[in-house]
Coordinates of C-alpha atoms and ligand atoms in Angstrom, one line a residue:
M1 CA -10.9 5.3 24.4
K2 CA -7.1 5.2 23.7
A3 CA -6.0 6.7 19.9
V4 CA -2.6 7.8 18.4
T5 CA -2.9 11.7 17.3
I6 CA -0.9 14.1 15.8
K7 CA -0.9 17.8 16.8
E8 CA 2.0 19.1 14.7
H9 CA 3.4 17.4 11.7
G10 CA 7.2 15.9 12.2
G11 CA 9.2 12.8 13.1
P12 CA 7.7 9.7 15.0
E13 CA 8.1 11.6 18.5
V14 CA 5.2 13.8 17.4
M15 CA 2.6 10.9 17.8
T16 CA 0.6 10.9 21.2
Y17 CA -1.0 7.8 22.6
A18 CA -3.5 9.1 25.1
D19 CA -7.2 9.4 25.8
V20 CA -9.3 11.0 23.3
D21 CA -13.2 11.5 23.0
M22 CA -15.3 8.5 21.6
P23 CA -16.4 9.3 18.1
N24 CA -19.5 11.1 17.5
L25 CA -22.0 8.7 15.3
A26 CA -23.3 10.0 12.4
P27 CA -26.7 8.8 10.7
M28 CA -24.8 7.3 7.7
Q29 CA -21.7 5.6 10.0
V30 CA -20.7 2.6 11.6
L31 CA -18.9 2.4 14.9
I32 CA -15.9 -0.1 14.5
K33 CA -14.3 -1.7 17.6
V34 CA -11.1 -1.7 15.7
E35 CA -9.4 -5.6 16.2
A36 CA -6.3 -4.6 13.8
A37 CA -5.3 -1.3 12.5
G38 CA -2.7 -1.7 9.1
I39 CA 0.3 0.9 9.1
N40 CA 1.2 2.2 5.5
Y41 CA 3.9 4.3 4.3
I42 CA 1.2 7.0 3.3
D43 CA 1.0 7.4 7.2
T44 CA 4.2 8.6 7.7
Y45 CA 3.8 11.4 4.7
Q46 CA 0.7 12.6 6.6
R47 CA 2.6 12.4 10.2
S48 CA 5.8 14.3 8.6
G49 CA 4.0 16.8 6.4
L50 CA 4.8 15.7 2.8
Y51 CA 0.8 15.1 2.9
Q52 CA -0.9 17.9 4.4
I53 CA -4.0 16.9 6.9
P54 CA -6.3 18.9 9.0
L55 CA -4.8 18.9 12.6
P56 CA -5.1 17.5 15.5
A57 CA -5.5 14.5 13.8
T58 CA -5.6 10.7 14.7
L59 CA -3.4 8.9 12.4
G60 CA -4.3 5.4 10.0
L61 CA -5.8 4.8 7.2
E62 CA -7.1 1.4 7.3
A63 CA -8.4 -1.0 9.9
S64 CA -10.8 -3.9 10.7
G65 CA -13.0 -4.7 13.8
T66 CA -16.3 -5.8 14.4
V67 CA -19.5 -3.3 14.2
E68 CA -19.8 -1.9 17.6
D69 CA -23.0 0.4 16.8
I70 CA -24.8 1.7 13.5
G71 CA -26.1 4.9 13.1
S72 CA -29.8 5.6 12.4
Q73 CA -29.7 5.6 8.6
V74 CA -27.3 2.6 8.0
T75 CA -28.5 0.1 5.9
R76 CA -25.4 -2.2 5.0
F77 CA -24.1 -3.3 8.1
A78 CA -25.7 -4.9 11.6
K79 CA -24.1 -5.0 15.1
G80 CA -21.6 -7.8 15.2
D81 CA -20.6 -8.0 11.7
R82 CA -16.7 -8.1 10.7
V83 CA -15.6 -5.3 8.9
A84 CA -12.6 -3.6 7.4
Y85 CA -12.1 -0.3 5.4
T86 CA -9.9 2.0 4.2
N87 CA -9.1 5.6 2.8
V88 CA -10.8 7.4 6.1
L89 CA -8.4 8.8 8.7
G90 CA -8.4 7.5 12.4
A91 CA -7.4 4.0 12.5
Y92 CA -4.9 4.4 15.0
A93 CA -7.8 4.0 18.0
E94 CA -9.4 1.9 19.5
Y95 CA -12.9 2.7 17.8
S96 CA -13.5 4.5 14.7
A97 CA -17.0 5.7 13.1
V98 CA -16.9 5.5 9.2
E99 CA -19.3 6.1 6.5
Q100 CA -20.9 2.8 5.5
D101 CA -19.8 3.6 2.0
K102 CA -16.5 3.0 2.9
V103 CA -16.8 -0.5 4.4
V104 CA -17.1 -3.9 3.6
S105 CA -17.7 -7.1 5.2
I106 CA -14.4 -9.7 5.8
P107 CA -15.3 -12.9 4.8
D108 CA -15.5 -16.0 6.9
G109 CA -11.8 -17.5 6.6
V110 CA -10.1 -13.9 6.6
S111 CA -8.7 -12.9 10.2
F112 CA -8.9 -9.3 11.0
A113 CA -5.0 -9.2 10.7
E114 CA -5.3 -10.2 7.0
G115 CA -8.7 -7.9 6.6
A116 CA -6.6 -5.2 7.4
A117 CA -3.9 -6.0 5.2
A118 CA -6.1 -6.5 2.4
M119 CA -7.4 -3.1 2.2
L120 CA -5.0 -0.4 1.4
Q121 CA -2.1 -2.5 0.4
G122 CA -4.0 -5.2 -1.3
C123 CA -6.4 -3.0 -3.1
T124 CA -3.3 -0.8 -4.3
A125 CA -1.7 -3.9 -5.6
H126 CA -4.7 -4.9 -7.5
Y127 CA -5.4 -1.6 -8.8
L128 CA -1.7 -1.4 -10.4
S129 CA -1.9 -5.1 -11.6
Q130 CA -5.4 -4.8 -13.1
S131 CA -6.2 -1.6 -14.1
T132 CA -3.4 1.4 -14.3
Y133 CA -1.3 -1.4 -16.0
P134 CA -3.4 -4.7 -16.7
I135 CA -0.7 -6.9 -16.7
K136 CA -0.8 -9.8 -19.6
S137 CA 0.7 -13.3 -19.8
G138 CA 4.2 -12.4 -21.4
D139 CA 4.7 -9.2 -19.8
S140 CA 7.7 -8.2 -18.0
C141 CA 7.8 -5.8 -15.2
L142 CA 9.7 -4.4 -12.4
I143 CA 8.7 -3.7 -9.1
H144 CA 10.8 -1.5 -6.8
A145 CA 10.8 -2.4 -2.9
A146 CA 9.6 -6.1 -3.7
A147 CA 9.8 -7.3 0.0
G148 CA 7.6 -4.4 1.0
G149 CA 3.9 -4.2 2.0
V150 CA 2.6 -3.8 -1.4
G151 CA 5.5 -5.3 -3.2
L152 CA 5.0 -8.9 -2.4
L153 CA 1.7 -8.8 -3.0
L154 CA 2.2 -6.9 -6.3
I155 CA 4.6 -9.6 -7.2
Q156 CA 1.8 -12.6 -6.6
M157 CA -0.5 -10.7 -8.6
A158 CA 1.7 -10.1 -11.6
K159 CA 2.8 -13.6 -11.5
N160 CA -0.7 -15.1 -11.2
A161 CA -1.4 -13.0 -14.6
G162 CA 1.6 -14.7 -16.0
A163 CA 4.4 -12.0 -16.0
F164 CA 7.9 -12.2 -15.6
V165 CA 8.8 -10.4 -12.7
I166 CA 11.9 -8.6 -11.6
G167 CA 12.4 -6.9 -8.0
T168 CA 14.7 -4.8 -6.1
V169 CA 15.3 -4.9 -2.3
S170 CA 18.0 -3.8 -0.1
T171 CA 19.2 -7.1 1.5
E172 CA 19.5 -10.4 0.9
E173 CA 16.9 -11.6 3.4
K174 CA 14.4 -9.2 1.2
A175 CA 15.8 -11.0 -1.7
E176 CA 14.9 -14.2 -0.4
L177 CA 11.1 -13.1 0.5
A178 CA 10.6 -11.5 -2.7
L179 CA 12.0 -15.2 -4.4
T180 CA 9.3 -16.7 -2.5
A181 CA 6.6 -15.0 -3.5
G182 CA 7.5 -15.5 -6.8
A183 CA 9.9 -13.1 -8.2
D184 CA 11.9 -14.4 -11.5
E185 CA 14.8 -12.3 -10.7
V186 CA 15.6 -10.1 -7.3
I187 CA 18.1 -7.4 -7.7
L188 CA 19.9 -6.1 -4.8
Y189 CA 19.8 -2.2 -5.8
S190 CA 21.5 -1.0 -2.9
Q191 CA 24.7 -2.8 -4.2
T192 CA 24.4 -3.0 -8.1
D193 CA 22.9 -0.8 -10.9
F194 CA 19.5 -2.0 -11.4
E195 CA 19.0 -0.4 -14.7
T196 CA 22.4 -2.0 -15.9
E197 CA 21.0 -5.7 -14.2
V198 CA 17.2 -5.0 -15.9
K199 CA 18.9 -4.7 -19.3
R200 CA 21.0 -7.6 -18.8
I201 CA 18.2 -9.8 -17.8
T202 CA 15.8 -8.8 -20.8
E203 CA 18.8 -8.8 -22.9
G204 CA 18.6 -4.9 -23.7
K205 CA 15.1 -5.2 -24.2
G206 CA 13.5 -3.5 -21.1
V207 CA 10.6 -4.0 -19.5
N208 CA 7.0 -3.3 -20.0
V209 CA 6.1 -1.7 -17.1
V210 CA 7.7 -0.1 -13.9
Y211 CA 6.0 0.2 -10.4
D212 CA 8.0 2.6 -8.5
S213 CA 7.2 3.3 -5.1
V214 CA 10.4 4.4 -4.2
G215 CA 10.6 7.7 -5.8
K216 CA 13.4 10.1 -5.8
T217 CA 16.3 7.9 -5.9
T218 CA 15.0 5.5 -8.4
F219 CA 13.1 7.5 -11.2
D220 CA 15.4 8.1 -13.7
K221 CA 17.0 5.0 -14.0
S222 CA 13.2 3.4 -13.8
I223 CA 12.2 5.5 -16.9
D224 CA 15.6 4.0 -18.7
C225 CA 14.5 0.3 -17.9
L226 CA 11.4 0.3 -20.2
Q227 CA 10.7 -1.1 -23.7
R228 CA 9.1 1.0 -26.4
F229 CA 5.6 2.2 -25.4
G230 CA 6.3 1.0 -21.6
Y231 CA 4.5 2.1 -18.7
M232 CA 6.0 4.1 -16.0
V233 CA 3.9 3.9 -12.9
L234 CA 5.4 6.3 -10.0
Y235 CA 2.9 5.2 -7.2
G236 CA 4.9 6.5 -4.1
N237 CA 7.7 8.6 -2.5
S238 CA 9.7 6.1 0.3
S239 CA 12.8 7.9 -0.6
G240 CA 11.2 11.3 -1.1
P241 CA 9.6 12.8 -4.0
V242 CA 10.4 13.1 -7.4
T243 CA 10.1 17.0 -8.3
E244 CA 11.8 17.5 -11.6
F245 CA 11.0 16.1 -14.9
N246 CA 10.5 17.0 -18.4
P247 CA 7.6 15.1 -20.3
A248 CA 9.3 15.7 -23.7
T249 CA 12.1 13.2 -22.7
L250 CA 9.2 10.4 -22.9
G251 CA 9.4 10.9 -26.8
P252 CA 12.9 9.6 -27.6
K253 CA 12.9 6.8 -25.0
G254 CA 10.0 5.4 -26.9
S255 CA 6.8 6.9 -26.5
L256 CA 6.7 6.1 -23.1
F257 CA 3.5 6.2 -20.7
L258 CA 3.9 8.1 -17.1
T259 CA 1.1 8.0 -14.6
R260 CA 1.1 9.0 -10.9
P261 CA -2.1 6.9 -9.5
T262 CA -3.6 7.1 -6.2
L263 CA -5.9 4.5 -4.6
F264 CA -8.4 6.8 -3.6
D265 CA -9.1 7.5 -7.2
Y266 CA -9.1 3.6 -8.1
T267 CA -11.3 3.1 -5.1
A268 CA -13.9 5.8 -5.5
D269 CA -16.9 4.7 -6.1
R270 CA -18.6 1.5 -4.3
E271 CA -18.4 -0.8 -7.4
S272 CA -14.6 -0.2 -7.5
L273 CA -14.2 -0.9 -3.7
E274 CA -16.3 -3.9 -3.6
W275 CA -14.7 -5.4 -6.8
R276 CA -11.1 -4.6 -5.6
S277 CA -11.6 -5.6 -1.8
G278 CA -13.6 -8.9 -3.1
D279 CA -10.8 -10.1 -5.5
V280 CA -8.1 -9.6 -2.5
F281 CA -10.3 -11.3 0.0
N282 CA -11.3 -14.2 -2.3
W283 CA -7.6 -14.6 -3.3
I284 CA -6.6 -14.9 0.3
A285 CA -9.4 -17.3 0.8
Q286 CA -8.2 -19.5 -1.9
G287 CA -4.9 -19.3 -0.9
K288 CA -3.7 -17.5 -4.4
L289 CA -2.6 -14.6 -2.3
K290 CA -0.2 -15.3 0.6
L291 CA 0.2 -12.3 3.2
R292 CA 3.4 -11.6 5.2
L293 CA 2.0 -10.8 8.7
E294 CA 5.0 -10.7 11.0
H295 CA 4.7 -7.0 12.6
F296 CA 2.7 -6.8 15.2
F297 CA 2.9 -3.7 17.6
P298 CA 0.6 -2.6 20.4
L299 CA -1.1 0.4 19.6
A300 CA 0.7 2.3 22.0
D301 CA 4.2 1.5 20.3
A302 CA 2.9 3.6 17.3
Q303 CA 6.1 5.3 17.4
E304 CA 8.6 2.5 17.4
A305 CA 6.3 0.8 14.4
H306 CA 7.0 4.0 12.2
R307 CA 10.6 4.0 13.0
A308 CA 10.9 0.7 11.8
L309 CA 9.2 1.1 8.5
E310 CA 11.2 4.4 7.6
G311 CA 14.4 2.4 8.7
R312 CA 13.5 -0.2 6.0
K313 CA 13.5 -2.7 8.6
T314 CA 10.0 -4.3 7.8
T315 CA 8.8 -6.4 5.2
G316 CA 5.2 -7.3 4.5
K317 CA 2.5 -5.7 6.7
I318 CA 3.0 -4.0 9.8
I319 CA -0.3 -4.1 12.1
L320 CA -1.4 -2.2 15.0
T321 CA -3.4 -3.9 17.7
P322 CA -5.2 -1.6 20.3
Ligands
NDP1 P1 7.0 -0.5 2.0 O1 6.4 -2.0 3.2 O2 7.2 -0.7 1.0 O3 8.0 -0.3 2.8 C1 9.0 1.2 2.0 C2 10.2 0.0 1.7 O4 10.9 1.3 0.5 C3 11.3 -0.1 2.5 O5 11.1 -1.2 2.8 C4 12.6 -0.1 1.6 O6 12.9 -1.3 0.7 C5 12.1 1.2 0.2 N1 12.7 2.1 0.3 C6 13.9 2.8 -0.8 N2 13.9 3.8 -0.5 C7 13.7 4.0 1.0 C8 13.8 5.1 1.8 N3 15.0 5.9 1.5 N4 13.4 5.1 3.0 C9 12.7 4.3 3.6 N5 12.2 3.0 2.6 C10 12.8 2.9 1.4 O7 5.7 0.4 2.2 P2 4.2 0.1 1.9 O8 4.1 -1.5 1.0 O9 3.0 0.7 3.1 O10 4.1 1.3 1.1 C11 5.0 1.2 -0.5 C12 4.9 2.4 -1.3 O11 4.0 2.3 -2.0 C13 5.3 3.8 -0.5 O12 5.9 4.4 -1.1 C14 3.9 4.1 -0.6 O13 3.7 5.8 -0.2 C15 2.8 3.7 -1.7 N6 1.8 3.5 -1.9 C16 1.0 4.0 -2.8 C17 -0.3 4.1 -2.8 C18 -1.1 4.7 -3.8 O14 -2.5 4.7 -4.4 N7 -0.2 5.8 -4.9 C19 -0.9 3.1 -2.1 C20 -0.4 2.5 -1.1 C21 1.3 2.5 -0.9 P3 14.1 -1.8 0.5 O15 14.9 -1.7 1.7 O16 14.0 -3.1 -0.1 O17 14.6 -0.9 -0.3

């Protein structure tokens, strides 16, 4: 079968599209014929070495497809089922072998591309808005990279929860997308000082929660956008990791909270995975959550897809099709 693998960490050029052995099927695994593999920013960290993974590796942490075969002890799924998974390496491939407990069924009315998009980015937006800081009606929030894969979903979930949403983006085109997704205000943070803008928009008060996936270039100012007892949710490093921080500063800035959450923890047990993915699938099927599926690349062009993502050229979801 074909797969995209890396033997060493580095730029997009270290990814190779080539023949590899079919995965061996363990007793509790299902073999999935991949129809859509999601690309996520974390794939670039695992490729570059910012996040270390055992090498050689087939990249990709999310896919949807059809169950082709089942291990001898599999009880949850049967051949032919439409399924999706996340948090398991090996999605950039024609086939994946995945523990049944990591796999969920895709309901009728949800496509394979939607199924893939719902898993990593959808479940992330779900846990950020429902659990890390459960957004209440009347809250205000700041969402960075608002036109990105997670960003567009998080805007919608925050609006559905009744929040006032401020987004940041780098271009006018992305601003339109964030507004269409429901953002009340959008700041072009590449052109204006977002802290000043947030203070202006909130009449000096600041927001209840900042969802910051950009990291290095936004972290310090994000903290200064919070009101008393506000939540600083640092969940990514698109511009590079935050390496220096003094927790004592949280006190005088208003007894703030700081967390660095991961999807892995928020979907660690079967109940959480089913709850989050189930909500996301239902919201898609009911039209309460719109996915932006614009960027489709053949599996062979994974390098190009990574360049587009890291070059800030994409909006919404990027899908690889085997
Ligand atoms: P996005 O589609 O959001 O792409 C990243 C976006 O970040 C870009 O489009 C760009 O938007 C913005 N950005 C700001 N500065 C930079 C920079 N220097 N280089 C590149 N991009 C930059 O990706 P995803 O939706 O896949 O992921 C978003 C973030 O969420 C990532 O940081 C990812 O690691 C994180 N994440 C964390 C999870 C967790 O559980 N902790 C789970 C899932 C994702 P703009 O041009 O508008 O600035």
